[in-house]
Amino acid sequence: MLLFHATCAALEFSVGLLAQSRLGFVGLVLVCAGAVAVRVRHDGYAVGAAVVFTYLLLQA
């Protein structure tokens, strides 16, 4: 269980760094919004943040 949480934290950190390097502050905010929405179980917000994040990464 600890390994799972450590892996998730490392993955969130690396995705955050990727977003910040490619999209700046907006990408970091989108990653945080998606992570928070998943944790509080708001699927619509999480999907919306993921779609916008993916679209912006494709444009960058």
PDB file as gemmi writes it, atoms N, CA and C in Angstrom:
CRYST1    1.000    1.000    1.000  90.00  90.00  90.00 P 1                      
ATOM      1  N   MET A   1       0.819  -1.186   0.000  1.00  0.00           N  
ATOM      2  CA  MET A   1       0.000   0.000   0.000  1.00  0.00           C  
ATOM      3  C   MET A   1       0.871   1.260   0.000  1.00  0.00           C  
ATOM      4  N   LEU A   2       1.949   1.208   0.766  1.00  0.00           N  
ATOM      5  CA  LEU A   2       2.853   2.350   0.814  1.00  0.00           C  
ATOM      6  C   LEU A   2       3.532   2.565  -0.535  1.00  0.00           C  
ATOM      7  N   LEU A   3       3.884   1.474  -1.199  1.00  0.00           N  
ATOM      8  CA  LEU A   3       4.510   1.577  -2.516  1.00  0.00           C  
ATOM      9  C   LEU A   3       3.563   2.214  -3.523  1.00  0.00           C  
ATOM     10  N   PHE A   4       2.284   1.862  -3.444  1.00  0.00           N  
ATOM     11  CA  PHE A   4       1.291   2.446  -4.350  1.00  0.00           C  
ATOM     12  C   PHE A   4       1.201   3.962  -4.153  1.00  0.00           C  
ATOM     13  N   HIS A   5       1.135   4.407  -2.903  1.00  0.00           N  
ATOM     14  CA  HIS A   5       1.038   5.836  -2.632  1.00  0.00           C  
ATOM     15  C   HIS A   5       2.318   6.567  -3.039  1.00  0.00           C  
ATOM     16  N   ALA A   6       3.450   5.947  -2.823  1.00  0.00           N  
ATOM     17  CA  ALA A   6       4.714   6.558  -3.222  1.00  0.00           C  
ATOM     18  C   ALA A   6       4.809   6.666  -4.736  1.00  0.00           C  
ATOM     19  N   THR A   7       4.344   5.645  -5.439  1.00  0.00           N  
ATOM     20  CA  THR A   7       4.348   5.676  -6.908  1.00  0.00           C  
ATOM     21  C   THR A   7       3.414   6.758  -7.423  1.00  0.00           C  
ATOM     22  N   CYS A   8       2.232   6.872  -6.830  1.00  0.00           N  
ATOM     23  CA  CYS A   8       1.282   7.916  -7.241  1.00  0.00           C  
ATOM     24  C   CYS A   8       1.856   9.306  -6.999  1.00  0.00           C  
ATOM     25  N   ALA A   9       2.506   9.500  -5.861  1.00  0.00           N  
ATOM     26  CA  ALA A   9       3.100  10.805  -5.557  1.00  0.00           C  
ATOM     27  C   ALA A   9       4.219  11.143  -6.540  1.00  0.00           C  
ATOM     28  N   ALA A  10       5.045  10.167  -6.869  1.00  0.00           N  
ATOM     29  CA  ALA A  10       6.121  10.397  -7.831  1.00  0.00           C  
ATOM     30  C   ALA A  10       5.565  10.700  -9.215  1.00  0.00           C  
ATOM     31  N   LEU A  11       4.505  10.010  -9.596  1.00  0.00           N  
ATOM     32  CA  LEU A  11       3.890  10.252 -10.891  1.00  0.00           C  
ATOM     33  C   LEU A  11       3.256  11.639 -10.950  1.00  0.00           C  
ATOM     34  N   GLU A  12       2.563  12.033  -9.899  1.00  0.00           N  
ATOM     35  CA  GLU A  12       1.981  13.370  -9.861  1.00  0.00           C  
ATOM     36  C   GLU A  12       3.059  14.443  -9.923  1.00  0.00           C  
ATOM     37  N   PHE A  13       4.164  14.219  -9.233  1.00  0.00           N  
ATOM     38  CA  PHE A  13       5.263  15.181  -9.245  1.00  0.00           C  
ATOM     39  C   PHE A  13       5.876  15.304 -10.637  1.00  0.00           C  
ATOM     40  N   SER A  14       6.102  14.171 -11.296  1.00  0.00           N  
ATOM     41  CA  SER A  14       6.714  14.219 -12.629  1.00  0.00           C  
ATOM     42  C   SER A  14       5.775  14.829 -13.659  1.00  0.00           C  
ATOM     43  N   VAL A  15       4.483  14.544 -13.560  1.00  0.00           N  
ATOM     44  CA  VAL A  15       3.518  15.159 -14.482  1.00  0.00           C  
ATOM     45  C   VAL A  15       3.447  16.666 -14.233  1.00  0.00           C  
ATOM     46  N   GLY A  16       3.518  17.061 -12.974  1.00  0.00           N  
ATOM     47  CA  GLY A  16       3.532  18.487 -12.645  1.00  0.00           C  
ATOM     48  C   GLY A  16       4.740  19.194 -13.225  1.00  0.00           C  
ATOM     49  N   LEU A  17       5.902  18.558 -13.145  1.00  0.00           N  
ATOM     50  CA  LEU A  17       7.106  19.155 -13.722  1.00  0.00           C  
ATOM     51  C   LEU A  17       7.004  19.254 -15.240  1.00  0.00           C  
ATOM     52  N   LEU A  18       6.451  18.225 -15.880  1.00  0.00           N  
ATOM     53  CA  LEU A  18       6.263  18.261 -17.329  1.00  0.00           C  
ATOM     54  C   LEU A  18       5.313  19.381 -17.716  1.00  0.00           C  
ATOM     55  N   ALA A  19       4.223  19.500 -16.989  1.00  0.00           N  
ATOM     56  CA  ALA A  19       3.253  20.544 -17.294  1.00  0.00           C  
ATOM     57  C   ALA A  19       3.856  21.927 -17.107  1.00  0.00           C  
ATOM     58  N   GLN A  20       4.628  22.097 -16.056  1.00  0.00           N  
ATOM     59  CA  GLN A  20       5.215  23.401 -15.805  1.00  0.00           C  
ATOM     60  C   GLN A  20       6.268  23.749 -16.851  1.00  0.00           C  
ATOM     61  N   SER A  21       7.019  22.771 -17.306  1.00  0.00           N  
ATOM     62  CA  SER A  21       8.055  23.061 -18.293  1.00  0.00           C  
ATOM     63  C   SER A  21       7.470  23.343 -19.668  1.00  0.00           C  
ATOM     64  N   ARG A  22       6.352  22.691 -20.020  1.00  0.00           N  
ATOM     65  CA  ARG A  22       5.774  22.882 -21.352  1.00  0.00           C  
ATOM     66  C   ARG A  22       4.716  23.972 -21.401  1.00  0.00           C  
ATOM     67  N   LEU A  23       3.929  24.121 -20.320  1.00  0.00           N  
ATOM     68  CA  LEU A  23       2.802  25.049 -20.347  1.00  0.00           C  
ATOM     69  C   LEU A  23       2.898  26.171 -19.335  1.00  0.00           C  
ATOM     70  N   GLY A  24       3.872  26.138 -18.479  1.00  0.00           N  
ATOM     71  CA  GLY A  24       4.006  27.179 -17.477  1.00  0.00           C  
ATOM     72  C   GLY A  24       3.013  27.001 -16.336  1.00  0.00           C  
ATOM     73  N   PHE A  25       2.589  28.112 -15.784  1.00  0.00           N  
ATOM     74  CA  PHE A  25       1.723  28.095 -14.608  1.00  0.00           C  
ATOM     75  C   PHE A  25       0.356  27.503 -14.905  1.00  0.00           C  
ATOM     76  N   VAL A  26      -0.170  27.725 -16.100  1.00  0.00           N  
ATOM     77  CA  VAL A  26      -1.504  27.210 -16.468  1.00  0.00           C  
ATOM     78  C   VAL A  26      -1.512  25.688 -16.437  1.00  0.00           C  
ATOM     79  N   GLY A  27      -0.482  25.055 -16.948  1.00  0.00           N  
ATOM     80  CA  GLY A  27      -0.405  23.603 -16.930  1.00  0.00           C  
ATOM     81  C   GLY A  27      -0.340  23.050 -15.525  1.00  0.00           C  
ATOM     82  N   LEU A  28       0.410  23.724 -14.665  1.00  0.00           N  
ATOM     83  CA  LEU A  28       0.509  23.284 -13.281  1.00  0.00           C  
ATOM     84  C   LEU A  28      -0.831  23.406 -12.568  1.00  0.00           C  
ATOM     85  N   VAL A  29      -1.567  24.469 -12.834  1.00  0.00           N  
ATOM     86  CA  VAL A  29      -2.894  24.649 -12.237  1.00  0.00           C  
ATOM     87  C   VAL A  29      -3.850  23.572 -12.728  1.00  0.00           C  
ATOM     88  N   LEU A  30      -3.783  23.224 -14.015  1.00  0.00           N  
ATOM     89  CA  LEU A  30      -4.660  22.187 -14.556  1.00  0.00           C  
ATOM     90  C   LEU A  30      -4.355  20.817 -13.946  1.00  0.00           C  
ATOM     91  N   VAL A  31      -3.093  20.508 -13.759  1.00  0.00           N  
ATOM     92  CA  VAL A  31      -2.733  19.230 -13.139  1.00  0.00           C  
ATOM     93  C   VAL A  31      -3.234  19.187 -11.700  1.00  0.00           C  
ATOM     94  N   CYS A  32      -3.042  20.279 -10.978  1.00  0.00           N  
ATOM     95  CA  CYS A  32      -3.526  20.325  -9.585  1.00  0.00           C  
ATOM     96  C   CYS A  32      -5.044  20.237  -9.529  1.00  0.00           C  
ATOM     97  N   ALA A  33      -5.727  20.914 -10.439  1.00  0.00           N  
ATOM     98  CA  ALA A  33      -7.194  20.851 -10.459  1.00  0.00           C  
ATOM     99  C   ALA A  33      -7.672  19.431 -10.755  1.00  0.00           C  
ATOM    100  N   GLY A  34      -7.023  18.761 -11.679  1.00  0.00           N  
ATOM    101  CA  GLY A  34      -7.395  17.379 -11.976  1.00  0.00           C  
ATOM    102  C   GLY A  34      -7.152  16.448 -10.808  1.00  0.00           C  
ATOM    103  N   ALA A  35      -6.018  16.628 -10.128  1.00  0.00           N  
ATOM    104  CA  ALA A  35      -5.704  15.769  -8.977  1.00  0.00           C  
ATOM    105  C   ALA A  35      -6.681  16.002  -7.833  1.00  0.00           C  
ATOM    106  N   VAL A  36      -7.014  17.260  -7.579  1.00  0.00           N  
ATOM    107  CA  VAL A  36      -7.965  17.561  -6.508  1.00  0.00           C  
ATOM    108  C   VAL A  36      -9.349  17.034  -6.865  1.00  0.00           C  
ATOM    109  N   ALA A  37      -9.760  17.184  -8.112  1.00  0.00           N  
ATOM    110  CA  ALA A  37     -11.082  16.707  -8.529  1.00  0.00           C  
ATOM    111  C   ALA A  37     -11.189  15.191  -8.422  1.00  0.00           C  
ATOM    112  N   VAL A  38     -10.117  14.484  -8.729  1.00  0.00           N  
ATOM    113  CA  VAL A  38     -10.138  13.021  -8.598  1.00  0.00           C  
ATOM    114  C   VAL A  38     -10.228  12.624  -7.134  1.00  0.00           C  
ATOM    115  N   ARG A  39      -9.486  13.320  -6.289  1.00  0.00           N  
ATOM    116  CA  ARG A  39      -9.486  12.967  -4.863  1.00  0.00           C  
ATOM    117  C   ARG A  39     -10.819  13.246  -4.188  1.00  0.00           C  
ATOM    118  N   VAL A  40     -11.542  14.277  -4.629  1.00  0.00           N  
ATOM    119  CA  VAL A  40     -12.848  14.564  -4.017  1.00  0.00           C  
ATOM    120  C   VAL A  40     -13.992  13.943  -4.811  1.00  0.00           C  
ATOM    121  N   ARG A  41     -13.638  13.150  -5.800  1.00  0.00           N  
ATOM    122  CA  ARG A  41     -14.583  12.351  -6.583  1.00  0.00           C  
ATOM    123  C   ARG A  41     -15.581  13.183  -7.400  1.00  0.00           C  
ATOM    124  N   HIS A  42     -15.085  14.266  -8.013  1.00  0.00           N  
ATOM    125  CA  HIS A  42     -15.878  15.021  -8.973  1.00  0.00           C  
ATOM    126  C   HIS A  42     -15.375  14.643 -10.362  1.00  0.00           C  
ATOM    127  N   ASP A  43     -16.004  13.648 -10.947  1.00  0.00           N  
ATOM    128  CA  ASP A  43     -15.515  13.106 -12.216  1.00  0.00           C  
ATOM    129  C   ASP A  43     -15.607  14.107 -13.357  1.00  0.00           C  
ATOM    130  N   GLY A  44     -16.651  14.903 -13.380  1.00  0.00           N  
ATOM    131  CA  GLY A  44     -16.812  15.875 -14.463  1.00  0.00           C  
ATOM    132  C   GLY A  44     -15.689  16.891 -14.491  1.00  0.00           C  
ATOM    133  N   TYR A  45     -15.312  17.413 -13.316  1.00  0.00           N  
ATOM    134  CA  TYR A  45     -14.222  18.376 -13.251  1.00  0.00           C  
ATOM    135  C   TYR A  45     -12.893  17.736 -13.624  1.00  0.00           C  
ATOM    136  N   ALA A  46     -12.691  16.506 -13.192  1.00  0.00           N  
ATOM    137  CA  ALA A  46     -11.438  15.816 -13.494  1.00  0.00           C  
ATOM    138  C   ALA A  46     -11.303  15.564 -14.991  1.00  0.00           C  
ATOM    139  N   VAL A  47     -12.380  15.141 -15.609  1.00  0.00           N  
ATOM    140  CA  VAL A  47     -12.339  14.888 -17.061  1.00  0.00           C  
ATOM    141  C   VAL A  47     -12.140  16.196 -17.814  1.00  0.00           C  
ATOM    142  N   GLY A  48     -12.809  17.240 -17.386  1.00  0.00           N  
ATOM    143  CA  GLY A  48     -12.645  18.544 -18.043  1.00  0.00           C  
ATOM    144  C   GLY A  48     -11.224  19.056 -17.942  1.00  0.00           C  
ATOM    145  N   ALA A  49     -10.633  18.948 -16.757  1.00  0.00           N  
ATOM    146  CA  ALA A  49      -9.246  19.391 -16.584  1.00  0.00           C  
ATOM    147  C   ALA A  49      -8.294  18.548 -17.423  1.00  0.00           C  
ATOM    148  N   ALA A  50      -8.554  17.242 -17.495  1.00  0.00           N  
ATOM    149  CA  ALA A  50      -7.688  16.365 -18.296  1.00  0.00           C  
ATOM    150  C   ALA A  50      -7.798  16.670 -19.782  1.00  0.00           C  
ATOM    151  N   VAL A  51      -9.005  16.950 -20.252  1.00  0.00           N  
ATOM    152  CA  VAL A  51      -9.195  17.265 -21.675  1.00  0.00           C  
ATOM    153  C   VAL A  51      -8.504  18.577 -22.034  1.00  0.00           C  
ATOM    154  N   VAL A  52      -8.677  19.604 -21.203  1.00  0.00           N  
ATOM    155  CA  VAL A  52      -8.027  20.892 -21.476  1.00  0.00           C  
ATOM    156  C   VAL A  52      -6.512  20.753 -21.395  1.00  0.00           C  
ATOM    157  N   PHE A  53      -6.018  19.998 -20.415  1.00  0.00           N  
ATOM    158  CA  PHE A  53      -4.590  19.781 -20.279  1.00  0.00           C  
ATOM    159  C   PHE A  53      -4.018  19.075 -21.504  1.00  0.00           C  
ATOM    160  N   THR A  54      -4.709  18.026 -21.961  1.00  0.00           N  
ATOM    161  CA  THR A  54      -4.255  17.290 -23.141  1.00  0.00           C  
ATOM    162  C   THR A  54      -4.270  18.171 -24.379  1.00  0.00           C  
ATOM    163  N   TYR A  55      -5.311  18.961 -24.541  1.00  0.00           N  
ATOM    164  CA  TYR A  55      -5.394  19.867 -25.690  1.00  0.00           C  
ATOM    165  C   TYR A  55      -4.246  20.888 -25.678  1.00  0.00           C  
ATOM    166  N   LEU A  56      -3.971  21.460 -24.516  1.00  0.00           N  
ATOM    167  CA  LEU A  56      -2.886  22.424 -24.439  1.00  0.00           C  
ATOM    168  C   LEU A  56      -1.519  21.786 -24.664  1.00  0.00           C  
ATOM    169  N   LEU A  57      -1.337  20.556 -24.198  1.00  0.00           N  
ATOM    170  CA  LEU A  57      -0.070  19.874 -24.462  1.00  0.00           C  
ATOM    171  C   LEU A  57       0.108  19.561 -25.936  1.00  0.00           C  
ATOM    172  N   LEU A  58      -0.982  19.235 -26.611  1.00  0.00           N  
ATOM    173  CA  LEU A  58      -0.890  18.968 -28.049  1.00  0.00           C  
ATOM    174  C   LEU A  58      -0.583  20.237 -28.837  1.00  0.00           C  
ATOM    175  N   GLN A  59      -1.024  21.373 -28.354  1.00  0.00           N  
ATOM    176  CA  GLN A  59      -0.769  22.637 -29.042  1.00  0.00           C  
ATOM    177  C   GLN A  59       0.623  23.176 -28.754  1.00  0.00           C  
ATOM    178  N   ALA A  60       1.212  22.785 -27.631  1.00  0.00           N  
ATOM    179  CA  ALA A  60       2.533  23.323 -27.240  1.00  0.00           C  
ATOM    180  C   ALA A  60       3.643  22.700 -28.032  1.00  0.00           C  
TER     181      ALA A  60                                                      
END                                                                             
